[in-house]
Tab-separated table of C-alpha atoms and ligand atoms in Angstrom:
chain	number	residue	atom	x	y	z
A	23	UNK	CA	-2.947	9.432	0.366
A	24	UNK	CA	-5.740	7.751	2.214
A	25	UNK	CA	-8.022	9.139	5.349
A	26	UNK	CA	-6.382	7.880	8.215
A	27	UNK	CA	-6.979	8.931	11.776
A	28	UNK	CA	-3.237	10.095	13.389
A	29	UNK	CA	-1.608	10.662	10.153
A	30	UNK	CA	1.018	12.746	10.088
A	31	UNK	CA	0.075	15.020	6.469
A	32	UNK	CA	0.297	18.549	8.400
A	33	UNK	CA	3.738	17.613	10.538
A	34	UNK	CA	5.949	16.654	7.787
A	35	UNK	CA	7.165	20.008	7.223
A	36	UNK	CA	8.113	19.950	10.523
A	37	UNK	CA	9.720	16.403	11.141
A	38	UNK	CA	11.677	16.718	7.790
A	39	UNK	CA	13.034	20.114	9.489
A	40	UNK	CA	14.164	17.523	12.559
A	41	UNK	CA	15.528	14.897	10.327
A	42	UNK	CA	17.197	17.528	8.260
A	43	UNK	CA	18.927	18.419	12.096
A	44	UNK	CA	19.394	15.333	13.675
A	45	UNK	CA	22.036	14.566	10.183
A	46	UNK	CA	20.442	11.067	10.332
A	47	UNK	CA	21.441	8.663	7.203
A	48	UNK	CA	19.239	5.923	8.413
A	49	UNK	CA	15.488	6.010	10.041
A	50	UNK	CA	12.743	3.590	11.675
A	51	UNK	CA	9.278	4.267	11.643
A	52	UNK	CA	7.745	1.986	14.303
A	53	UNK	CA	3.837	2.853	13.349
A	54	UNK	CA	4.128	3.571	9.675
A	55	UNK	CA	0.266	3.944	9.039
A	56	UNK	CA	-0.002	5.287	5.770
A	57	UNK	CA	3.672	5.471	5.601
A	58	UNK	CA	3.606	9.581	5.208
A	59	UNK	CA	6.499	10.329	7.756
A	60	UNK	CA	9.151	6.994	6.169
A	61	UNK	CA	8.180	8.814	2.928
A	62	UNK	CA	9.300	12.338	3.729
A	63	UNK	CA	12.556	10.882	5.299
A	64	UNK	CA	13.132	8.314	2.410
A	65	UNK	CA	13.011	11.650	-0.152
A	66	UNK	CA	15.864	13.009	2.178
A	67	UNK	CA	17.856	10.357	1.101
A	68	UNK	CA	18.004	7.765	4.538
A	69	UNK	CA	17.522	4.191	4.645
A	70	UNK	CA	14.237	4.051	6.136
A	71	UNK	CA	12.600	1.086	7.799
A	72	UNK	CA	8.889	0.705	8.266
A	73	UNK	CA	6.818	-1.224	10.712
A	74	UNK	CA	3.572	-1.193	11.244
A	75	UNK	CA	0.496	-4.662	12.547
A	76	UNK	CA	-1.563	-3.576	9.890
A	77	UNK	CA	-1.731	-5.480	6.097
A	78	UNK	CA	-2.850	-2.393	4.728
A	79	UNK	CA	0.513	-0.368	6.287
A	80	UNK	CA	2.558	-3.479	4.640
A	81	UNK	CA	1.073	-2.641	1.101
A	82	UNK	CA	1.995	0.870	1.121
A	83	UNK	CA	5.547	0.587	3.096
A	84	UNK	CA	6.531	-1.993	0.066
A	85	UNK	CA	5.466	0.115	-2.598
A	86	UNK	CA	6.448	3.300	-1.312
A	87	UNK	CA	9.481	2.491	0.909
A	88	UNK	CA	10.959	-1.278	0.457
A	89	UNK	CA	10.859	-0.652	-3.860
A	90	UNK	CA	13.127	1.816	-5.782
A	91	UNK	CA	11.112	3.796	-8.034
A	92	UNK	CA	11.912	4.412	-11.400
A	93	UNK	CA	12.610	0.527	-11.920
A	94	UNK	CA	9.078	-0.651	-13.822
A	95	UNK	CA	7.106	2.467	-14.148
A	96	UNK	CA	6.319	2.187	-17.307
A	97	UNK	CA	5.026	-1.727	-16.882
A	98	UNK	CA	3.347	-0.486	-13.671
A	99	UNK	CA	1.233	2.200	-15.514
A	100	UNK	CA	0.336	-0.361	-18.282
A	101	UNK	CA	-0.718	-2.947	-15.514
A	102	UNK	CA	-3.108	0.088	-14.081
A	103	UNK	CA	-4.693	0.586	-17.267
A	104	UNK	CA	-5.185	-2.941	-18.230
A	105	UNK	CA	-6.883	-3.072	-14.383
A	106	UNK	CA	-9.107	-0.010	-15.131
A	107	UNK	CA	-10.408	-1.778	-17.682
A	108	UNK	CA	-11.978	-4.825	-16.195
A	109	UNK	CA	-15.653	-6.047	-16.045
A	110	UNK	CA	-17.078	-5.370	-12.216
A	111	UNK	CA	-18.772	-8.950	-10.975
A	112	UNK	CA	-19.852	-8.654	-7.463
A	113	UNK	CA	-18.884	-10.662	-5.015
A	114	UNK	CA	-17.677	-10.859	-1.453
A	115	UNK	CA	-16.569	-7.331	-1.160
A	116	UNK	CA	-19.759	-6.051	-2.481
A	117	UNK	CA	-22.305	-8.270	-0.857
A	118	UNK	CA	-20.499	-7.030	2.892
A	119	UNK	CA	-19.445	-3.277	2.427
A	120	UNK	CA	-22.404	-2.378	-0.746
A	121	UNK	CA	-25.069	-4.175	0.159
A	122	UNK	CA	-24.970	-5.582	3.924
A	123	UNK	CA	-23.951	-1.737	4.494
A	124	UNK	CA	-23.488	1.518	2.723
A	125	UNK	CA	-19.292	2.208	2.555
A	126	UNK	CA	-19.538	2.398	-1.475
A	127	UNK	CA	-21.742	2.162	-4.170
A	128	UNK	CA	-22.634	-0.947	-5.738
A	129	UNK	CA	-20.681	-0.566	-9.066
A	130	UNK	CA	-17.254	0.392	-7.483
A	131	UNK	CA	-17.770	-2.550	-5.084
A	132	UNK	CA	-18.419	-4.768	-8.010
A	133	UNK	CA	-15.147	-3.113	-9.644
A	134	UNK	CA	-13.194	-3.729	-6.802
A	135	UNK	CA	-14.145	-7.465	-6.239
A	136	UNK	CA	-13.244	-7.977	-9.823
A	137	UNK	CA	-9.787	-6.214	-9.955
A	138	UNK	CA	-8.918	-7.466	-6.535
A	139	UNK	CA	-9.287	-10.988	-7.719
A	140	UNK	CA	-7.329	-10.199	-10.983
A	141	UNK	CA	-4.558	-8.930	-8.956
A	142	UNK	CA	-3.829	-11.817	-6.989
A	143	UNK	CA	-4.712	-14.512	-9.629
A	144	UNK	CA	-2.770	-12.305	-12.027
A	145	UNK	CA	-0.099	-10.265	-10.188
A	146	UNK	CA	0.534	-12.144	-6.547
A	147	UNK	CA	4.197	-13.218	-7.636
A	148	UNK	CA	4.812	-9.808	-9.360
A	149	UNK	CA	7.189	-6.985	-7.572
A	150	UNK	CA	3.646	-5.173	-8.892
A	151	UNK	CA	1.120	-7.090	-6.390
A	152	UNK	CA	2.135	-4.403	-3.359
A	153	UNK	CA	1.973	-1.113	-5.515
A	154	UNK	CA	-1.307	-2.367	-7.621
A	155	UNK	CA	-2.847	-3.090	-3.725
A	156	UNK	CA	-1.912	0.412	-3.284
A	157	UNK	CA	-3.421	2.032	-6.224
A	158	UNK	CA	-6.322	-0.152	-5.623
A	159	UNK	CA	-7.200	1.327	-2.224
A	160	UNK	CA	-6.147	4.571	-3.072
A	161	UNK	CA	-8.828	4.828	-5.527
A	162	UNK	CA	-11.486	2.904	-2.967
A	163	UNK	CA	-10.702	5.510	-0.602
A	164	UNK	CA	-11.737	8.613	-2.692
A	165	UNK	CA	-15.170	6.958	-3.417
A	166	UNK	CA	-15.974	5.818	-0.159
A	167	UNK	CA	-19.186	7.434	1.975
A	168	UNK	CA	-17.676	7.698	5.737
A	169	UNK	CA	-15.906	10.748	7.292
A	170	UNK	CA	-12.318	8.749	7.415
A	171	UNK	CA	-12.961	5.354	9.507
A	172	UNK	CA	-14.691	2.596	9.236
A	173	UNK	CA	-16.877	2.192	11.913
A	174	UNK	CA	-19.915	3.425	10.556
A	175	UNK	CA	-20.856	4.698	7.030
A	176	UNK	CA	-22.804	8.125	6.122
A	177	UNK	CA	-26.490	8.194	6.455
A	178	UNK	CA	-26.707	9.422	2.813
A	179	UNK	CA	-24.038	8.472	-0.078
A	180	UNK	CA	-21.500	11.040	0.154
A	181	UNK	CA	-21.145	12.756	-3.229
A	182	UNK	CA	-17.628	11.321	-4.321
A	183	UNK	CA	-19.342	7.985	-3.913
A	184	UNK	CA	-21.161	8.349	-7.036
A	185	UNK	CA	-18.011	8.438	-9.131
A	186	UNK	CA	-16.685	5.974	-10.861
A	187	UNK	CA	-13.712	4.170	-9.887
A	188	UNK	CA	-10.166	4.096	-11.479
A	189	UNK	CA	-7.108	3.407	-10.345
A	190	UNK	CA	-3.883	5.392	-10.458
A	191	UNK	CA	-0.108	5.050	-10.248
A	192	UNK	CA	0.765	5.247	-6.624
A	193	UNK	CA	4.281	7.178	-8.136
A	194	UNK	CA	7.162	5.453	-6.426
A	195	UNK	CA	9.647	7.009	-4.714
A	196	UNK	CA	13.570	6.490	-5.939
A	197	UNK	CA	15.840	5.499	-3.057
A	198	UNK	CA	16.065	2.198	-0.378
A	199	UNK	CA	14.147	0.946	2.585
A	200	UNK	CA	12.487	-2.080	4.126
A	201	UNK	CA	8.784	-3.003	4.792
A	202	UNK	CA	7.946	-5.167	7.954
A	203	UNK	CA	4.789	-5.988	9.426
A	204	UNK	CA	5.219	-6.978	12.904
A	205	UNK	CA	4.237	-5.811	16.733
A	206	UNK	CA	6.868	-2.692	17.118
A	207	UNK	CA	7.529	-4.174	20.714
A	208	UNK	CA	8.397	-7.421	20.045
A	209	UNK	CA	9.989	-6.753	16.645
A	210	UNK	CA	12.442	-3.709	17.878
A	211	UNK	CA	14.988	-4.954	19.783
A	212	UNK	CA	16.367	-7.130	17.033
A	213	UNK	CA	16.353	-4.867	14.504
A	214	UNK	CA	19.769	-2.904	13.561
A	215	UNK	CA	20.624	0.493	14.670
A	216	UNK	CA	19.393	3.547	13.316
A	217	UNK	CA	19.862	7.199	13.473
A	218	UNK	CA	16.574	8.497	14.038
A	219	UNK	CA	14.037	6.564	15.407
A	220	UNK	CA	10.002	7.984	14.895
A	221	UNK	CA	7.256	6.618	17.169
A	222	UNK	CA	3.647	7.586	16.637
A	223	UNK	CA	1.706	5.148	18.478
A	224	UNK	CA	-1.939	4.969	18.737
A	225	UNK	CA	-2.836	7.551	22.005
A	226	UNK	CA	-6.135	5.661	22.938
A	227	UNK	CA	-8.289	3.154	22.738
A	228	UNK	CA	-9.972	3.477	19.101
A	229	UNK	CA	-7.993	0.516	17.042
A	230	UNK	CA	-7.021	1.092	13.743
A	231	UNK	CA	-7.774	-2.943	13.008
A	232	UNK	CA	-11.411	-2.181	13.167
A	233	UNK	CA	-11.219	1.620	11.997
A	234	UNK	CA	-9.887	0.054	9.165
A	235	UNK	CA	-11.111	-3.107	8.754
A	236	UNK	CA	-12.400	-3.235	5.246
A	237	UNK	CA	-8.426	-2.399	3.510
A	238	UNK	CA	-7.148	-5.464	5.811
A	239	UNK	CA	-9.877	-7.236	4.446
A	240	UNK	CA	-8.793	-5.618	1.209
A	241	UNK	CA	-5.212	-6.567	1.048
A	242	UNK	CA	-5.729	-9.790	2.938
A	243	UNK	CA	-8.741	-11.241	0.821
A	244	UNK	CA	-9.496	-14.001	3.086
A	245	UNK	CA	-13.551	-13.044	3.141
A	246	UNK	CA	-13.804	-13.599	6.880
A	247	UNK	CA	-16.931	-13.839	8.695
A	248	UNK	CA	-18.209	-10.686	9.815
A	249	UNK	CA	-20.707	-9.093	12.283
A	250	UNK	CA	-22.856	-5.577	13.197
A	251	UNK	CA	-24.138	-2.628	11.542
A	252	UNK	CA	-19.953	-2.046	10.186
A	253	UNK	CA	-19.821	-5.360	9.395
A	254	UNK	CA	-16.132	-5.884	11.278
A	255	UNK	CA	-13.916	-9.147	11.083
A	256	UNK	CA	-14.876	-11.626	13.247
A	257	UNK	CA	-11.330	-11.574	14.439
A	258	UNK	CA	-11.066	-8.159	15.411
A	259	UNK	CA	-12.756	-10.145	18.569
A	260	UNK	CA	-9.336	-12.401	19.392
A	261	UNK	CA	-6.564	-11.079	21.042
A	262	UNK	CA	-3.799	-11.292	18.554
A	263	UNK	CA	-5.390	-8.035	16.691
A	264	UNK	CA	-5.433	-5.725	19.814
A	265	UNK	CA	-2.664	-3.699	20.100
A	266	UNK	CA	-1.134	-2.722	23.814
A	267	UNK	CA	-1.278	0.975	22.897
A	268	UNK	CA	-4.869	1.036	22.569
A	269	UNK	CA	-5.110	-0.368	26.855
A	270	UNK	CA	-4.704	2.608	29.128
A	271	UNK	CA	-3.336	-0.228	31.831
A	272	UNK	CA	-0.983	-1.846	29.296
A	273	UNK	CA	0.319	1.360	27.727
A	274	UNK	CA	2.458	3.099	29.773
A	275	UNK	CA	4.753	-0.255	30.166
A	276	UNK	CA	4.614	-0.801	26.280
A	277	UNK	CA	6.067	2.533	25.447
A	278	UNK	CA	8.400	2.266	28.160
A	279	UNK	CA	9.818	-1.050	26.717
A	280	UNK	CA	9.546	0.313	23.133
A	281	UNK	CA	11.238	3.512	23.828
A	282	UNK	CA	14.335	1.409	26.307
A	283	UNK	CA	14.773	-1.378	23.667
A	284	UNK	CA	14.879	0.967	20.586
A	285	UNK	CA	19.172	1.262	19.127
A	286	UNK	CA	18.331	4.485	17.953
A	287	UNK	CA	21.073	7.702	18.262
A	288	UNK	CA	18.002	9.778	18.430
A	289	UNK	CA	14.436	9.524	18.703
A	290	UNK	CA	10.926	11.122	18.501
A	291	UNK	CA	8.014	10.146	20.027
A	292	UNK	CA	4.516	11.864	18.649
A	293	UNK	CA	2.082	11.944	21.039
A	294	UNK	CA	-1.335	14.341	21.420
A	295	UNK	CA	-2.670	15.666	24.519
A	296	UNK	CA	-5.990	13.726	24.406
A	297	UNK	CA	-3.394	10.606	25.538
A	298	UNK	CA	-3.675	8.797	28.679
A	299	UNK	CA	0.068	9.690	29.447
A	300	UNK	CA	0.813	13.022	31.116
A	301	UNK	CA	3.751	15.561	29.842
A	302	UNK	CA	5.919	14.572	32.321
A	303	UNK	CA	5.148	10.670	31.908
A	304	UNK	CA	6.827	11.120	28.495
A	305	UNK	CA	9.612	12.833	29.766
A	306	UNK	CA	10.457	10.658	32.115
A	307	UNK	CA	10.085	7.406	29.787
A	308	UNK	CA	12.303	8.924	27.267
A	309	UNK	CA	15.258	10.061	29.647
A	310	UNK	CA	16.987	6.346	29.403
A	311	UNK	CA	17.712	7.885	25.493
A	312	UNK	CA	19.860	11.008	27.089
A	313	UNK	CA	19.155	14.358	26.704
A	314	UNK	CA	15.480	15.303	26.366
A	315	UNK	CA	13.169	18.249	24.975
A	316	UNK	CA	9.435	18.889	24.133
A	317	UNK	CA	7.899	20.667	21.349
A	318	UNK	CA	4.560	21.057	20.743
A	319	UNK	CA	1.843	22.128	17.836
A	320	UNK	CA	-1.447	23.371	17.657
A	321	UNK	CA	-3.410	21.478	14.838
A	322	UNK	CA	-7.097	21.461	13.381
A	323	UNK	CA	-8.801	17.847	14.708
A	324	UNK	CA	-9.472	15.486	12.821
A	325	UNK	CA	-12.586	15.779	10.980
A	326	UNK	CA	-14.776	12.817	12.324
A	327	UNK	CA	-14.816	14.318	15.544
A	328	UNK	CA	-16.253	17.969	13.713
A	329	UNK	CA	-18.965	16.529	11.705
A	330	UNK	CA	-20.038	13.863	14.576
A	331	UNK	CA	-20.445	9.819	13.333
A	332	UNK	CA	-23.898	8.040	11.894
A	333	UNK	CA	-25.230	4.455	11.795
A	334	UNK	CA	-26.939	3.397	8.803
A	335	UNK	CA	-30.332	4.213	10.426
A	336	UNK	CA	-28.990	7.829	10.409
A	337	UNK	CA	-28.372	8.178	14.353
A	338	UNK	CA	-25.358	10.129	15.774
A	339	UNK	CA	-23.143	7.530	17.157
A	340	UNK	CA	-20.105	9.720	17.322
A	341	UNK	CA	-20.166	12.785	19.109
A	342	UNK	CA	-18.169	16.166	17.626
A	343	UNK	CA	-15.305	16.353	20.593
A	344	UNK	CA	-13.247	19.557	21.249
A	345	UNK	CA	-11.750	21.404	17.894
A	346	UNK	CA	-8.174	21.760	18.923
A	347	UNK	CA	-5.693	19.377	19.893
A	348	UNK	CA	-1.927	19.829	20.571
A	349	UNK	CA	0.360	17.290	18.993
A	350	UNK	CA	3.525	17.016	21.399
A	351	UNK	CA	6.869	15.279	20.366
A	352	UNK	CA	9.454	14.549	22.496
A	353	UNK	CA	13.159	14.251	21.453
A	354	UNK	CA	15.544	12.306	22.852
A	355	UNK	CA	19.146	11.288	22.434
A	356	UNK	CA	22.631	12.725	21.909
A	357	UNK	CA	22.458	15.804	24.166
A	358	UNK	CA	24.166	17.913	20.845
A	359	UNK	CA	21.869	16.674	18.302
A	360	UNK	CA	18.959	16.974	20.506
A	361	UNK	CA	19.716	20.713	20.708
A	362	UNK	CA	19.951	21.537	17.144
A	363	UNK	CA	16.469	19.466	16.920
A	364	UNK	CA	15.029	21.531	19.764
A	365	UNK	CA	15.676	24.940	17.010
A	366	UNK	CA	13.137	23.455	14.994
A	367	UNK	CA	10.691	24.119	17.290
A	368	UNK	CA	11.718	26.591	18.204
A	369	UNK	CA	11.356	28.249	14.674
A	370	UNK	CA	7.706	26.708	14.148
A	371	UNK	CA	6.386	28.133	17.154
B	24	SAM	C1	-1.118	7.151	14.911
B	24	SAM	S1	-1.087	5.871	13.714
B	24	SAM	C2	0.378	6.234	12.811
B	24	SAM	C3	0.143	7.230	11.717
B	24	SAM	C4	1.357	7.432	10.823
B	24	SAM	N1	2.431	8.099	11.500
B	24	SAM	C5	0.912	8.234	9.614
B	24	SAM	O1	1.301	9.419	9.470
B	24	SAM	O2	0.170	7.674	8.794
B	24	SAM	C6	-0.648	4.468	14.650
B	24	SAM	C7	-0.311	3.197	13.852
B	24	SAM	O3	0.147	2.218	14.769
B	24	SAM	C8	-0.197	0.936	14.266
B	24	SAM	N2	-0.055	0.001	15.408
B	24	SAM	C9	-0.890	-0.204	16.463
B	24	SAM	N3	-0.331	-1.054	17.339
B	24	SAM	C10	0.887	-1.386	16.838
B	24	SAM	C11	1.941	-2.226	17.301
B	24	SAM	N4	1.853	-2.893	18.449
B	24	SAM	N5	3.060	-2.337	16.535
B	24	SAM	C12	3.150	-1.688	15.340
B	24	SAM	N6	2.181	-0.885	14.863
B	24	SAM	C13	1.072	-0.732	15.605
B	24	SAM	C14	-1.584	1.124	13.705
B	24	SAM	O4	-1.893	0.131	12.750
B	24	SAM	C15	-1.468	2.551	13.114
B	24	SAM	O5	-1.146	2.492	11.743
């Protein structure tokens, strides 16, 4: 699985515990991300629907959630290692993220240009296009030279940057779901009930368009114009790729909407204690569901904020923050359910 700021990797022991309770058959995962959480429900057995803006989020939630493993492996795995063996020719991808700055090495960026543009000229009306996207930024991602986001790059190569690229089966996962990239606010009240619903919005105002701007540009491959030291899209400047959850002022209403409009039995909202919403602000949003509880965890931070950020000139530009954070989730819903969730917690603590 990918670096990705917010992911979910060290609760899913916890919110398959709460599935497991809340007897759901079907789920919604409103900010998929790297699609971690739909996953661990969708091996439970529900139906699981996942949403997320970004293109990258669309690529894994149809190879991981919307496809039924087992159908294709074997012509999946033959695809991979017809892929792995490609000529690199540089292009685009190299000329922005090798040479106009540091994120990989020269000869994976000339790799990738080449099997990215023999996946769509090849593969783009194949059931494989999504999973082979997959694999393809799976294996990016564990030669890259950043601490997780892309923002700024490491002022020397990082040492799994000198490997050598090759892709790998992304394994899918037996079982049903749907993939849907949309706004979660304007999508969710037309969208059919569910179970459990699972929120993890973004809790400030770091967007994950521009954190991770080189797999949209990835999965998109519509070489856009781009600008600064991280070479970001030139659209990550226009309004339609800012999300509401990363404006303190438009927030609050956002959730509020989200969390009134969503036809969910019962529902969890993630949230962190570095957010601009207070305890009790969550509470309150999340009575219109019915009965409500809080749990909370005490997790490691994430990594960039350890290690501190540099520009290609080698400056800090990232401060290391505070070590600890506290990932909250509130439950709401059926007043029975919700208890039996709230034992979970109960247990972890
Ligand atoms: C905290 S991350 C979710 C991490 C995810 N739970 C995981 O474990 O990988 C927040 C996600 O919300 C997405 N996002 C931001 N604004 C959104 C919106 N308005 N609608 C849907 N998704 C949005 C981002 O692209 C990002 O993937």
């Amino acid at each position: 699985m990918i670096k990705y700021l917010g992911s979910k990797r060290t609760l899913i022991p916890v919110l398959e515990q709460l599935a497991v309770a809340s007897e759901a058959k079907t789920a919604l995962d409103l900010f998929t991300g790297t699609t971690r959480v739909a996953q661990c429900f969708k091996k439970l057995g529900l139906f699981v629907t996942a949403v997320d803006t970004a293109s990258y989020s669309l690529a894994f939630a149809k190879t991981w959630i919307e496809f039924d493993g087992g159908v294709g492996q074997l012509q999946l795995e033959a695809a991979i290692d017809d892929l792995n063996k490609t000529t690199p020719e540089a292009g685009y991808f190299t000329q922005e993220f090798c040479v106009n700055a540091r994120y990989f090495q020269p000869e994976n960026g000339e790799f990738i240009d080449a099997v990215r543009n023999r996946i769509e000229t090849e593969f783009k009306n194949s059931w494989m296009y999504f999973p082979l996207l997959t694999a393809l930024i799976l294996a990016a991602d564990r030669v890259d030279s950043t601490t997780g986001i892309q923002m700024a790059f490491l002022k020397s190569w990082a040492s799994r940057s000198f490997n050598r690229m090759q892709l790998r089966d992304p394994k899918l996962l037996a079982g049903g779901g749907k993939a849907i990239q949309a706004d979660a606010v304007s999508l969710v009240s037309g969208l059919a009930p569910v179970d459990l619903a699972y929120l993890d919005p973004p809790y400030n105002q770091h967007r994950y368009f521009t954190n991770y701007h080189i797999w949209e540009t990835l999965v998109r491959w519509d070489a856009p114009e781009s600008y600064g030291i991280a070479r970001k899209r030139i659209d990550s400047r226009e309004t339609q790729t800012k999300s509401p959850f990363n404006s303190r002022k438009a927030m609050p209403e956002a959730l509020e909407k989200l969390v009134r409009d969503v036809n969910a039995e019962t529902l969890i909202l993630s949230y962190n204690n570095e957010s601009w919403l207070s305890r009790d602000d969550l509470i309150d949003i999340c009575r219109v569901k019915g009965s409500v509880e809080l749990i909370e965890f005490d997790f490691k931070r994430y990594i960039g904020s350890q290690i501190g950020i540099y520009n290609k000139a080698g400056q800090r530009v990232g401060n290391p923050g505070q070590k600890r954070n506290l990932e909250l989730m509130v439950i709401a819903g059926d007043p029975k359910r919700v208890a039996k969730m709230k034992l979970v917690g109960k247990h972890q603590s």
